[in-house]
Amino acid sequence: MTAIQAESLPVILEGQDLIAQAKTGSGKTAAFGLGLLANLNPRWFAVQGLVLCPTRELADQVAQEIRRLARGIDNIKVITLCGGTPMGPQVGSLEHGAHIVVGTPGRLQDHLFRQTLDLSNVKTLVLDEADRMIDMGFIEEIARHRARLPEKPPDPAVLCHLSGQHPQGQCAVPAPSGRSKSRSVAQRRTHRTMVLQG
């Protein structure tokens, strides 16, 4: 187990918000992947985990790692929703049910607009390389995705993973319109948010 995994997994398993920054290859994906899998009900085919990534390549890598981690659990379905591929097969996969969706903000917005993706049962939201997504101009899409998450307690845990391009803790997660103003993950919860740097 890597240092970032040892520090972050207990926080993730408790359902707390987390901001983590570590170098590539440090095991962040495995940490949040294990946390996503631990919070799933495998018998319930509803989207319970959502991972947003800035690029299709990163989304593919993350989905592949989560599938690898899920091999020991029967019938876990992970779907990748990214641009550059036809919508039809993605819609078909969603119709058959999925536990975890990994995708890019733009394609997820397309599915939300077409009402082919239901986020009302999400327990955990992961913003992988959140700082890069915000730099790329996806802050409004992230806010719209958050607006589709359950409002009743407990709120879905938000796990922010930074690419390392910004100082520790600089992860602004926009609040959905109609709720309070944009605020950082650390300010969103009444219980503690862990900020880890590896």
XYZ file of C-alpha atoms in Angstrom:
198
model
C 0.000 0.000 0.000
C 1.356 3.421 -0.950
C 1.463 6.407 1.402
C -1.461 8.184 -0.294
C -3.530 4.983 -0.117
C -2.756 4.461 3.567
C -3.763 8.040 4.382
C -6.785 8.369 2.114
C -8.536 4.993 2.286
C -9.746 5.317 5.911
C -11.137 8.786 5.098
C -12.831 7.542 1.925
C -14.312 4.498 3.661
C -15.809 6.782 6.332
C -17.625 8.694 3.561
C -15.808 11.958 4.205
C -14.861 14.479 1.569
C -11.232 14.356 0.512
C -8.798 16.513 -1.419
C -5.677 14.576 -2.388
C -2.648 15.589 -4.383
C 0.036 13.093 -5.308
C 2.373 12.315 -8.170
C 1.432 10.085 -11.077
C 1.889 6.442 -10.124
C 1.248 7.042 -6.426
C -1.893 4.887 -6.316
C -4.591 7.573 -6.106
C -6.795 5.769 -8.621
C -6.644 2.529 -6.660
C -7.476 4.419 -3.456
C -10.611 6.074 -4.780
C -11.489 2.974 -6.816
C -11.471 0.792 -3.705
C -13.538 3.427 -1.908
C -16.099 3.453 -4.712
C -16.340 -0.335 -4.693
C -16.675 -0.524 -0.899
C -19.700 1.803 -1.022
C -21.567 -0.121 -3.736
C -24.529 -2.412 -3.463
C -23.675 -4.927 -6.240
C -27.253 -6.218 -6.401
C -28.653 -2.781 -7.187
C -28.090 -1.787 -10.809
C -28.119 1.987 -10.405
C -25.288 4.470 -10.876
C -23.820 4.688 -7.360
C -20.383 6.089 -8.235
C -19.471 8.855 -10.682
C -15.921 9.703 -11.759
C -15.281 12.838 -13.828
C -11.997 13.049 -15.756
C -10.644 15.840 -17.979
C -9.771 13.601 -20.956
C -10.985 10.444 -22.665
C -7.573 8.845 -22.210
C -7.613 9.365 -18.450
C -11.235 8.164 -18.230
C -10.293 4.961 -20.078
C -7.343 4.369 -17.731
C -9.457 4.993 -14.628
C -12.270 2.703 -15.817
C -9.763 -0.042 -16.616
C -8.224 0.224 -13.127
C -11.630 0.138 -11.412
C -12.582 -2.952 -13.455
C -9.313 -4.600 -12.407
C -10.011 -3.822 -8.749
C -13.587 -5.138 -9.092
C -12.598 -8.543 -10.481
C -13.151 -10.193 -7.107
C -16.699 -8.845 -6.806
C -19.436 -10.529 -8.816
C -21.306 -8.562 -11.446
C -19.892 -5.037 -11.005
C -20.525 -2.974 -14.116
C -18.331 0.022 -14.954
C -19.229 2.158 -17.989
C -17.052 4.739 -19.723
C -18.892 7.721 -21.227
C -16.616 9.900 -23.351
C -16.828 11.878 -26.560
C -15.307 10.561 -29.758
C -17.428 7.401 -29.642
C -21.040 6.840 -30.752
C -23.812 7.595 -28.257
C -25.922 4.547 -29.217
C -23.798 1.837 -27.572
C -23.377 4.048 -24.480
C -27.142 4.479 -24.180
C -27.590 0.710 -24.570
C -25.066 0.049 -21.802
C -26.816 2.522 -19.504
C -30.192 0.889 -20.188
C -28.787 -2.428 -18.922
C -27.655 -0.770 -15.683
C -24.302 0.242 -14.254
C -22.774 0.691 -10.831
C -20.002 3.143 -11.731
C -19.812 5.674 -14.561
C -16.458 7.145 -15.567
C -16.519 9.926 -18.121
C -15.698 13.372 -19.348
C -17.848 16.379 -18.392
C -19.010 17.138 -21.938
C -20.254 13.642 -22.772
C -21.877 13.236 -19.367
C -23.703 16.519 -19.998
C -24.930 15.130 -23.328
C -26.391 12.083 -21.556
C -27.977 14.221 -18.849
C -29.553 16.463 -21.503
C -30.958 13.404 -23.311
C -32.086 11.939 -19.964
C -30.195 8.701 -20.584
C -28.159 9.028 -17.370
C -29.692 9.091 -13.880
C -27.444 10.397 -11.093
C -30.080 10.408 -8.348
C -28.509 7.393 -6.577
C -24.848 8.476 -6.622
C -23.108 7.890 -3.290
C -19.629 9.061 -4.306
C -18.469 11.718 -6.773
C -14.803 11.666 -7.800
C -13.261 14.653 -9.566
C -10.040 13.188 -10.944
C -7.558 15.915 -11.852
C -10.170 18.469 -10.786
C -7.766 21.357 -11.222
C -7.197 20.425 -14.879
C -10.942 20.173 -15.536
C -11.467 23.642 -14.089
C -8.529 25.026 -16.115
C -10.103 23.483 -19.243
C -13.331 25.416 -18.595
C -15.516 22.586 -17.275
C -16.595 24.338 -14.074
C -20.183 24.874 -15.292
C -20.506 21.240 -16.379
C -19.247 20.072 -12.974
C -21.851 22.299 -11.312
C -24.599 20.833 -13.503
C -23.500 17.284 -12.663
C -23.559 18.106 -8.949
C -27.066 19.494 -9.348
C -28.227 16.020 -10.408
C -26.831 14.307 -7.300
C -29.065 13.407 -4.337
C -29.909 16.337 -2.072
C -31.098 14.377 0.940
C -28.539 13.367 3.599
C -26.097 11.879 3.508
C -24.762 13.974 0.647
C -22.565 12.023 -1.746
C -18.925 12.122 -0.689
C -16.761 14.296 -2.942
C -13.243 13.071 -3.620
C -11.043 15.665 -5.343
C -7.789 14.462 -6.858
C -5.432 17.147 -8.075
C -2.966 16.777 -10.916
C -0.227 18.575 -9.025
C -0.393 21.695 -11.183
C -1.857 23.811 -8.374
C -1.037 24.303 -4.706
C -2.483 21.841 -2.220
C -6.178 22.264 -1.495
C -7.023 24.487 -4.460
C -10.040 22.471 -5.535
C -13.094 24.650 -6.010
C -16.166 22.486 -6.431
C -18.980 24.653 -7.737
C -22.285 24.463 -5.929
C -25.280 23.675 -8.119
C -27.344 26.685 -9.134
C -30.253 27.240 -6.802
C -28.178 26.162 -3.828
C -25.514 28.246 -2.115
C -22.678 30.034 -3.895
C -19.606 28.216 -5.155
C -17.467 27.005 -2.309
C -14.554 24.719 -1.721
C -15.031 21.100 -0.797
C -13.692 21.884 2.666
C -16.449 24.439 3.248
C -19.258 22.248 1.863
C -19.455 19.835 4.786
C -19.943 20.281 8.484
C -17.697 17.314 9.258
C -14.022 17.396 8.474
C -12.553 17.240 5.006
C -9.117 15.704 4.716
C -6.483 17.417 2.589
C -3.635 15.058 1.735
C -0.471 15.661 -0.240
C 1.736 12.747 -1.209
